[in-house]
């Protein structure tokens, strides 16, 4: 099976709840099984995005922080 | 010392008749209207004393920071709202400190005084107790909507939710945050209750976990009263309101009371026009908190 390339979404400068809203919109154009990589810098969004993604049935493949910036990889269900 | 950092306020026994309570609380503004912001901050600061069933606040000191480019009238407005609220609560605002800072801050420190044996703690809830909450939940999604409807890209996302629901959530949250918990403290001086805490940043579940752990019991919530409009906003934003985990600001009091005293408590709250909701119960356990699978959600 062909491996799908990761999609990227930058939400730097966006504060809660905008990151989740932008992710939801972006996921509409992402294929099932494809990974969306989200880069942002809103502190509370790091936890909120992961919790929302799991509750929505998606898989959080990886979540990391470096300084103020976070990177979360979400595999669409 | 009768209570430390694990409680809403520190409590020190001065003598057999007097205990002194101290608390400190500040945050960055959450509304643009300065006087309302000042009132919310004062409500939040004083609530930590009222949460311990002490209605007498003997001193409040304000803490404020504002950036160089912030108009002076905003700072003056925040202080006015803060001072007005304290005056209405008969809580003397006797001083404070203001500095310049890259971002604004408003809050303060409050000192309360009460009889050492009439102070209510977060610990002390017992199996069989009923749980009463004195304000609905939902400040986090409501205030997110408040911010979003002021921004163009935010407004676009709010389009699917009827405007009257958004307005109900926002105005309900502002009214809730500027409503004092002082009458609840006065009621807890009259009615024997077992434990109490106010509900703020850690959300209903987080504060209940503190109560459950300190009391060595389990807590079950079978009803969640939420501000009208907040379930729709929560669905949109992905906040954990229905799990009892959404952050609150200047929220209500969670009170554990023996079943035999429940009606007296509800009657006393009713007489003082304090909203009240039976939200759950306490059972034997070891510090766990659960929101029931078939939890009843009521929009108020």
CSV table of C-alpha atoms in Angstrom, one decimal:
chain,number,residue,atom,x,y,z
A,1,UNK,CA,0.0,0.0,0.0
A,2,UNK,CA,1.3,3.4,-0.9
A,3,UNK,CA,2.4,5.4,2.2
A,4,UNK,CA,0.6,8.7,2.5
A,5,UNK,CA,2.7,11.8,3.0
A,6,UNK,CA,2.1,13.8,6.2
A,7,UNK,CA,0.0,16.9,5.9
A,8,UNK,CA,1.2,20.0,7.8
A,9,UNK,CA,-0.7,22.7,9.6
A,10,UNK,CA,0.8,25.7,11.4
A,11,UNK,CA,-1.3,27.3,14.1
A,12,UNK,CA,1.4,29.5,15.6
A,13,UNK,CA,0.0,32.7,17.2
A,14,UNK,CA,-3.5,31.1,17.5
A,15,UNK,CA,-4.9,30.7,21.0
A,16,UNK,CA,-7.5,28.2,22.2
A,17,UNK,CA,-9.9,27.2,20.9
A,18,UNK,CA,-8.7,28.3,17.4
A,19,UNK,CA,-6.0,25.6,17.0
A,20,UNK,CA,-8.7,22.8,17.4
A,21,UNK,CA,-11.1,24.6,15.0
A,22,UNK,CA,-8.4,24.9,12.4
A,23,UNK,CA,-7.3,21.3,12.9
A,24,UNK,CA,-10.9,20.1,12.5
A,25,UNK,CA,-11.3,22.1,9.3
A,26,UNK,CA,-7.9,20.8,7.9
A,27,UNK,CA,-8.8,17.2,8.7
A,28,UNK,CA,-11.8,17.4,6.4
A,29,UNK,CA,-9.3,17.4,3.5
A,30,UNK,CA,-7.0,14.7,5.0
A,31,UNK,CA,-7.5,11.1,4.1
A,32,UNK,CA,-8.3,8.4,6.7
A,33,UNK,CA,-5.0,6.9,8.0
A,34,UNK,CA,-3.0,10.0,6.9
A,35,UNK,CA,-1.0,11.9,9.5
A,36,UNK,CA,-1.6,15.7,10.1
A,37,UNK,CA,1.4,17.4,11.7
A,38,UNK,CA,0.4,20.4,13.8
A,39,UNK,CA,2.9,23.1,14.8
A,40,UNK,CA,1.8,25.7,17.3
A,41,UNK,CA,2.8,27.7,20.3
A,42,UNK,CA,-0.3,28.2,22.5
A,43,UNK,CA,0.6,26.5,25.9
A,44,UNK,CA,-2.9,25.2,26.8
A,45,UNK,CA,-3.5,24.0,23.2
A,46,UNK,CA,-0.8,21.3,23.6
A,47,UNK,CA,-3.0,19.3,26.0
A,48,UNK,CA,-6.3,20.4,24.6
A,49,UNK,CA,-5.5,19.3,21.1
A,50,UNK,CA,-4.3,15.8,22.2
A,51,UNK,CA,-7.4,15.3,24.4
A,52,UNK,CA,-9.7,16.4,21.7
A,53,UNK,CA,-8.0,14.2,19.0
A,54,UNK,CA,-8.3,11.1,21.2
A,55,UNK,CA,-11.9,11.9,22.1
A,56,UNK,CA,-12.7,12.4,18.4
A,57,UNK,CA,-11.3,8.9,17.7
A,58,UNK,CA,-8.1,9.9,16.0
A,59,UNK,CA,-4.7,8.6,17.0
A,60,UNK,CA,-2.0,10.9,18.5
A,61,UNK,CA,1.1,9.4,17.0
A,62,UNK,CA,3.6,11.8,18.6
A,63,UNK,CA,3.5,14.9,20.7
A,64,UNK,CA,6.6,17.0,21.6
A,65,UNK,CA,7.5,20.4,22.9
A,66,UNK,CA,10.6,22.5,22.2
A,67,UNK,CA,10.7,25.8,24.0
A,68,UNK,CA,7.4,27.5,23.3
A,69,UNK,CA,6.7,25.5,20.2
A,70,UNK,CA,4.8,22.2,20.1
A,71,UNK,CA,4.5,19.5,17.4
A,72,UNK,CA,1.6,17.1,17.5
A,73,UNK,CA,1.1,14.3,14.9
A,74,UNK,CA,-2.5,13.1,14.5
A,75,UNK,CA,-3.5,10.1,12.4
A,76,UNK,CA,-7.0,10.6,11.1
A,77,UNK,CA,-9.3,7.7,12.0
B,1,UNK,CA,-1.2,26.2,61.4
B,2,UNK,CA,-4.6,24.6,60.6
B,3,UNK,CA,-4.3,24.6,56.8
B,4,UNK,CA,-1.6,25.1,54.1
B,5,UNK,CA,-1.2,25.1,50.4
B,6,UNK,CA,-3.5,22.1,49.8
B,7,UNK,CA,-6.5,24.3,50.9
B,8,UNK,CA,-8.2,27.3,49.3
B,9,UNK,CA,-6.5,29.6,51.9
B,10,UNK,CA,-3.9,29.2,54.6
B,11,UNK,CA,-5.4,29.1,58.1
B,12,UNK,CA,-3.4,30.0,61.2
B,13,UNK,CA,-5.0,29.8,64.7
B,14,UNK,CA,-4.2,33.0,66.7
B,15,UNK,CA,-6.0,31.9,69.9
B,16,UNK,CA,-9.0,29.8,70.9
B,17,UNK,CA,-11.4,32.3,69.3
B,18,UNK,CA,-9.7,33.6,66.3
B,19,UNK,CA,-8.1,32.1,63.2
B,20,UNK,CA,-6.6,34.1,60.3
B,21,UNK,CA,-7.0,33.1,56.7
B,22,UNK,CA,-4.9,34.3,53.8
B,23,UNK,CA,-5.1,33.9,50.1
B,24,UNK,CA,-3.5,35.3,47.0
B,25,UNK,CA,-4.9,35.1,43.4
B,26,UNK,CA,-4.3,37.0,40.2
B,27,UNK,CA,-4.5,36.3,36.4
B,28,UNK,CA,-4.4,38.0,33.1
B,29,UNK,CA,-7.7,39.7,32.0
B,30,UNK,CA,-10.3,37.6,30.4
B,31,UNK,CA,-12.7,40.3,29.4
B,32,UNK,CA,-12.1,43.7,27.7
B,33,UNK,CA,-14.5,45.7,29.9
B,34,UNK,CA,-12.2,47.0,32.7
B,35,UNK,CA,-14.7,47.4,35.4
B,36,UNK,CA,-16.2,43.9,34.8
B,37,UNK,CA,-12.6,42.5,34.8
B,38,UNK,CA,-11.9,44.1,38.1
B,39,UNK,CA,-15.1,42.7,39.6
B,40,UNK,CA,-14.2,39.2,38.3
B,41,UNK,CA,-10.8,39.4,39.9
B,42,UNK,CA,-12.2,40.6,43.2
B,43,UNK,CA,-14.8,37.8,43.1
B,44,UNK,CA,-12.1,35.2,42.5
B,45,UNK,CA,-9.8,36.5,45.3
B,46,UNK,CA,-12.5,36.7,48.0
B,47,UNK,CA,-14.0,33.4,47.0
B,48,UNK,CA,-11.0,31.5,48.5
B,49,UNK,CA,-11.9,32.9,51.9
B,50,UNK,CA,-15.7,32.3,51.5
B,51,UNK,CA,-15.0,28.7,50.3
B,52,UNK,CA,-13.8,28.1,53.9
B,53,UNK,CA,-17.1,29.3,55.3
B,54,UNK,CA,-15.6,32.5,56.6
B,55,UNK,CA,-17.8,35.5,55.5
B,56,UNK,CA,-15.6,38.1,57.3
B,57,UNK,CA,-12.8,39.5,55.2
B,58,UNK,CA,-10.8,42.0,57.2
B,59,UNK,CA,-8.4,43.2,54.5
B,60,UNK,CA,-7.9,43.0,50.7
B,61,UNK,CA,-4.8,44.2,48.9
B,62,UNK,CA,-4.8,44.6,45.1
B,63,UNK,CA,-2.1,43.5,42.7
B,64,UNK,CA,-2.1,45.0,39.2
B,65,UNK,CA,0.3,45.2,36.3
B,66,UNK,CA,-0.2,46.9,33.0
B,67,UNK,CA,1.9,47.5,29.9
B,68,UNK,CA,3.3,50.9,28.9
B,69,UNK,CA,1.0,51.1,25.9
B,70,UNK,CA,-2.2,50.3,27.8
B,71,UNK,CA,-4.4,53.4,28.3
B,72,UNK,CA,-4.5,54.5,31.9
B,73,UNK,CA,-8.3,54.5,31.9
B,74,UNK,CA,-8.3,50.7,31.5
B,75,UNK,CA,-6.1,50.3,34.6
B,76,UNK,CA,-8.3,52.8,36.5
B,77,UNK,CA,-11.4,50.9,35.4
B,78,UNK,CA,-10.1,47.6,36.5
B,79,UNK,CA,-9.2,49.0,40.0
B,80,UNK,CA,-12.6,50.6,40.2
B,81,UNK,CA,-14.4,47.4,39.5
B,82,UNK,CA,-12.1,45.6,42.0
B,83,UNK,CA,-12.8,48.2,44.7
B,84,UNK,CA,-16.5,48.4,44.1
B,85,UNK,CA,-16.9,44.6,44.5
B,86,UNK,CA,-14.8,44.6,47.7
B,87,UNK,CA,-16.9,47.5,49.1
B,88,UNK,CA,-20.2,45.6,48.3
B,89,UNK,CA,-18.8,42.6,50.2
B,90,UNK,CA,-17.8,44.8,53.1
B,91,UNK,CA,-14.2,43.6,52.5
B,92,UNK,CA,-12.0,46.7,53.1
B,93,UNK,CA,-9.5,47.3,50.2
B,94,UNK,CA,-6.7,48.9,52.1
B,95,UNK,CA,-3.8,49.0,49.7
B,96,UNK,CA,-1.9,47.1,47.0
B,97,UNK,CA,0.8,47.4,44.4
B,98,UNK,CA,0.9,48.3,40.7
B,99,UNK,CA,3.7,47.8,38.3
B,100,UNK,CA,4.4,48.1,34.6
B,101,UNK,CA,4.6,44.7,32.8
B,102,UNK,CA,4.6,43.5,29.2
B,103,UNK,CA,1.1,42.0,29.8
B,104,UNK,CA,-1.7,43.1,32.2
B,105,UNK,CA,-2.4,41.3,35.5
B,106,UNK,CA,-5.2,41.9,38.0
B,107,UNK,CA,-5.8,40.2,41.4
B,108,UNK,CA,-5.1,40.6,45.0
B,109,UNK,CA,-4.6,39.1,48.5
B,110,UNK,CA,-7.4,38.7,51.0
B,111,UNK,CA,-7.2,38.1,54.7
B,112,UNK,CA,-10.2,36.6,56.5
B,113,UNK,CA,-11.0,36.1,60.2
B,114,UNK,CA,-13.2,33.4,61.8
B,115,UNK,CA,-13.6,31.1,64.7
B,116,UNK,CA,-11.2,28.2,64.5
B,117,UNK,CA,-14.0,25.7,65.0
B,118,UNK,CA,-16.3,27.2,62.4
B,119,UNK,CA,-13.9,26.9,59.4
B,120,UNK,CA,-14.9,24.5,56.6
B,121,UNK,CA,-12.2,22.5,54.8
B,122,UNK,CA,-11.9,20.7,51.5
B,123,UNK,CA,-11.4,17.5,53.6
B,124,UNK,CA,-14.1,16.0,55.7
B,125,UNK,CA,-16.7,14.7,53.2
B,126,UNK,CA,-18.2,11.3,54.3
B,127,UNK,CA,-19.7,8.3,52.5
B,128,UNK,CA,-23.4,9.0,52.1
B,129,UNK,CA,-23.0,12.8,51.7
B,130,UNK,CA,-24.9,14.6,49.0
B,131,UNK,CA,-23.0,17.1,46.8
B,132,UNK,CA,-24.4,20.6,46.1
B,133,UNK,CA,-23.0,23.0,43.5
B,134,UNK,CA,-23.9,26.7,43.8
B,135,UNK,CA,-23.2,27.9,40.2
B,136,UNK,CA,-23.5,26.2,36.8
B,137,UNK,CA,-20.4,25.2,34.9
B,138,UNK,CA,-19.2,26.4,31.4
B,139,UNK,CA,-17.1,29.5,31.8
B,140,UNK,CA,-14.3,28.2,29.6
B,141,UNK,CA,-16.3,27.6,26.4
B,142,UNK,CA,-18.4,30.7,27.1
B,143,UNK,CA,-15.3,32.9,27.4
B,144,UNK,CA,-13.8,31.3,24.3
B,145,UNK,CA,-16.9,32.3,22.4
B,146,UNK,CA,-16.6,35.8,23.9
B,147,UNK,CA,-13.1,36.1,22.4
B,148,UNK,CA,-14.0,34.5,19.1
B,149,UNK,CA,-16.9,36.7,18.3
B,150,UNK,CA,-14.6,39.7,18.5
B,151,UNK,CA,-12.4,38.3,15.8
B,152,UNK,CA,-13.2,37.9,12.1
B,153,UNK,CA,-11.9,34.4,11.7
B,154,UNK,CA,-13.5,33.4,15.1
B,155,UNK,CA,-16.9,34.7,14.0
B,156,UNK,CA,-16.7,32.5,11.0
B,157,UNK,CA,-16.5,29.4,13.1
B,158,UNK,CA,-19.4,30.5,15.4
B,159,UNK,CA,-21.8,30.9,12.5
B,160,UNK,CA,-23.3,27.5,13.0
B,161,UNK,CA,-24.4,28.3,16.5
B,162,UNK,CA,-27.5,30.4,17.0
B,163,UNK,CA,-26.5,33.9,18.2
B,164,UNK,CA,-29.0,33.7,21.2
B,165,UNK,CA,-27.2,30.6,22.5
B,166,UNK,CA,-23.8,32.3,22.2
B,167,UNK,CA,-25.1,35.4,24.0
B,168,UNK,CA,-26.8,33.3,26.7
B,169,UNK,CA,-23.5,31.5,27.4
B,170,UNK,CA,-21.4,34.7,27.4
B,171,UNK,CA,-23.7,36.8,29.5
B,172,UNK,CA,-24.4,33.9,31.8
B,173,UNK,CA,-20.7,33.4,32.4
B,174,UNK,CA,-20.1,37.1,33.2
B,175,UNK,CA,-23.0,37.2,35.6
B,176,UNK,CA,-21.7,34.0,37.2
B,177,UNK,CA,-18.1,35.2,37.6
B,178,UNK,CA,-19.2,38.5,39.2
B,179,UNK,CA,-21.6,36.9,41.7
B,180,UNK,CA,-20.0,36.5,45.1
B,181,UNK,CA,-19.8,33.3,47.1
B,182,UNK,CA,-20.2,35.3,50.3
B,183,UNK,CA,-23.9,34.2,50.9
B,184,UNK,CA,-22.7,30.6,50.7
B,185,UNK,CA,-20.1,31.2,53.4
B,186,UNK,CA,-22.9,32.7,55.6
B,187,UNK,CA,-25.1,29.7,55.0
B,188,UNK,CA,-22.3,27.3,55.9
B,189,UNK,CA,-22.0,29.1,59.2
B,190,UNK,CA,-25.6,28.1,60.0
B,191,UNK,CA,-26.0,24.7,58.5
B,192,UNK,CA,-23.7,21.8,59.4
B,193,UNK,CA,-21.9,20.7,56.3
B,194,UNK,CA,-18.9,18.3,56.0
B,195,UNK,CA,-16.6,19.8,53.4
B,196,UNK,CA,-16.5,22.6,50.8
B,197,UNK,CA,-14.3,24.0,48.0
B,198,UNK,CA,-14.8,26.6,45.3
B,199,UNK,CA,-14.6,25.5,41.7
B,200,UNK,CA,-12.0,27.4,39.7
B,201,UNK,CA,-9.1,26.6,37.4
B,202,UNK,CA,-8.9,22.8,37.9
B,203,UNK,CA,-12.6,22.4,36.9
B,204,UNK,CA,-15.3,20.5,38.8
B,205,UNK,CA,-13.5,17.2,38.6
B,206,UNK,CA,-10.1,18.5,39.6
B,207,UNK,CA,-11.4,20.3,42.7
B,208,UNK,CA,-13.5,17.2,43.5
B,209,UNK,CA,-10.4,15.0,43.3
B,210,UNK,CA,-8.8,17.2,45.9
B,211,UNK,CA,-11.8,16.8,48.1
B,212,UNK,CA,-12.0,13.0,47.5
B,213,UNK,CA,-8.3,12.5,48.2
B,214,UNK,CA,-8.2,14.7,51.3
B,215,UNK,CA,-11.3,12.9,52.6
B,216,UNK,CA,-10.3,9.4,51.5
B,217,UNK,CA,-13.6,8.8,49.7
B,218,UNK,CA,-14.9,8.5,46.2
B,219,UNK,CA,-17.1,11.1,44.5
B,220,UNK,CA,-19.7,10.4,41.8
B,221,UNK,CA,-21.3,13.2,39.7
B,222,UNK,CA,-24.7,12.2,38.2
B,223,UNK,CA,-25.8,15.7,37.2
B,224,UNK,CA,-23.9,18.6,35.5
B,225,UNK,CA,-25.6,22.0,35.5
B,226,UNK,CA,-24.1,24.0,32.6
B,227,UNK,CA,-24.8,27.5,31.3
B,228,UNK,CA,-27.3,27.6,28.4
B,229,UNK,CA,-25.4,27.4,25.1
B,230,UNK,CA,-22.2,25.9,26.5
B,231,UNK,CA,-22.9,22.3,25.3
B,232,UNK,CA,-23.1,23.5,21.7
B,233,UNK,CA,-19.9,25.6,22.2
B,234,UNK,CA,-18.2,22.7,23.8
B,235,UNK,CA,-19.0,20.4,20.9
B,236,UNK,CA,-17.5,23.0,18.6
B,237,UNK,CA,-14.4,23.7,20.6
B,238,UNK,CA,-13.6,20.3,21.9
B,239,UNK,CA,-13.4,21.3,25.6
B,240,UNK,CA,-13.9,18.6,28.2
B,241,UNK,CA,-17.0,20.3,29.9
B,242,UNK,CA,-19.1,17.1,29.9
B,243,UNK,CA,-16.3,15.3,31.5
B,244,UNK,CA,-16.3,17.9,34.3
B,245,UNK,CA,-12.8,18.9,33.4
B,246,UNK,CA,-13.2,22.3,31.8
B,247,UNK,CA,-11.6,25.2,33.7
B,248,UNK,CA,-13.8,27.6,35.6
B,249,UNK,CA,-13.2,31.1,36.8
B,250,UNK,CA,-14.8,32.5,40.0
B,251,UNK,CA,-17.0,29.4,40.0
B,252,UNK,CA,-19.5,28.1,42.5
B,253,UNK,CA,-19.0,26.2,45.7
B,254,UNK,CA,-19.1,22.4,45.9
B,255,UNK,CA,-20.5,21.4,49.3
B,256,UNK,CA,-20.7,17.9,50.8
B,257,UNK,CA,-23.6,17.6,53.3
B,258,UNK,CA,-25.1,14.8,55.2
B,259,UNK,CA,-28.4,13.6,53.6
B,260,UNK,CA,-30.3,14.6,56.8
B,261,UNK,CA,-29.1,18.2,56.5
B,262,UNK,CA,-29.5,18.5,52.7
B,263,UNK,CA,-33.0,20.1,52.7
B,264,UNK,CA,-31.9,22.7,55.4
B,265,UNK,CA,-28.9,23.6,53.2
B,266,UNK,CA,-31.0,23.9,50.1
B,267,UNK,CA,-33.7,26.0,51.9
B,268,UNK,CA,-31.0,28.3,53.4
B,269,UNK,CA,-29.4,28.8,49.9
B,270,UNK,CA,-32.8,29.4,48.4
B,271,UNK,CA,-33.6,32.1,51.0
B,272,UNK,CA,-30.5,33.9,50.0
B,273,UNK,CA,-31.3,33.6,46.3
B,274,UNK,CA,-28.2,31.4,45.8
B,275,UNK,CA,-28.6,29.0,42.9
B,276,UNK,CA,-28.1,25.4,43.9
B,277,UNK,CA,-27.9,22.1,42.1
B,278,UNK,CA,-27.7,18.5,43.5
B,279,UNK,CA,-24.8,17.1,41.5
B,280,UNK,CA,-23.8,13.9,43.1
B,281,UNK,CA,-22.9,11.9,46.1
B,282,UNK,CA,-20.0,10.6,48.2
B,283,UNK,CA,-19.2,6.9,48.7
B,284,UNK,CA,-16.5,4.8,50.4
B,285,UNK,CA,-13.4,4.8,48.3
B,286,UNK,CA,-9.8,6.1,48.0
B,287,UNK,CA,-9.9,9.4,46.3
B,288,UNK,CA,-11.5,8.7,42.9
B,289,UNK,CA,-13.9,11.0,41.1
B,290,UNK,CA,-16.2,9.8,38.3
B,291,UNK,CA,-18.8,11.5,36.1
B,292,UNK,CA,-21.6,8.9,35.7
B,293,UNK,CA,-22.0,7.4,32.2
B,294,UNK,CA,-25.6,8.5,32.1
B,295,UNK,CA,-24.9,11.9,33.7
B,296,UNK,CA,-27.9,14.2,33.5
B,297,UNK,CA,-26.9,17.5,31.8
B,298,UNK,CA,-29.1,20.5,32.5
B,299,UNK,CA,-28.8,23.8,30.7
B,300,UNK,CA,-29.6,26.7,32.9
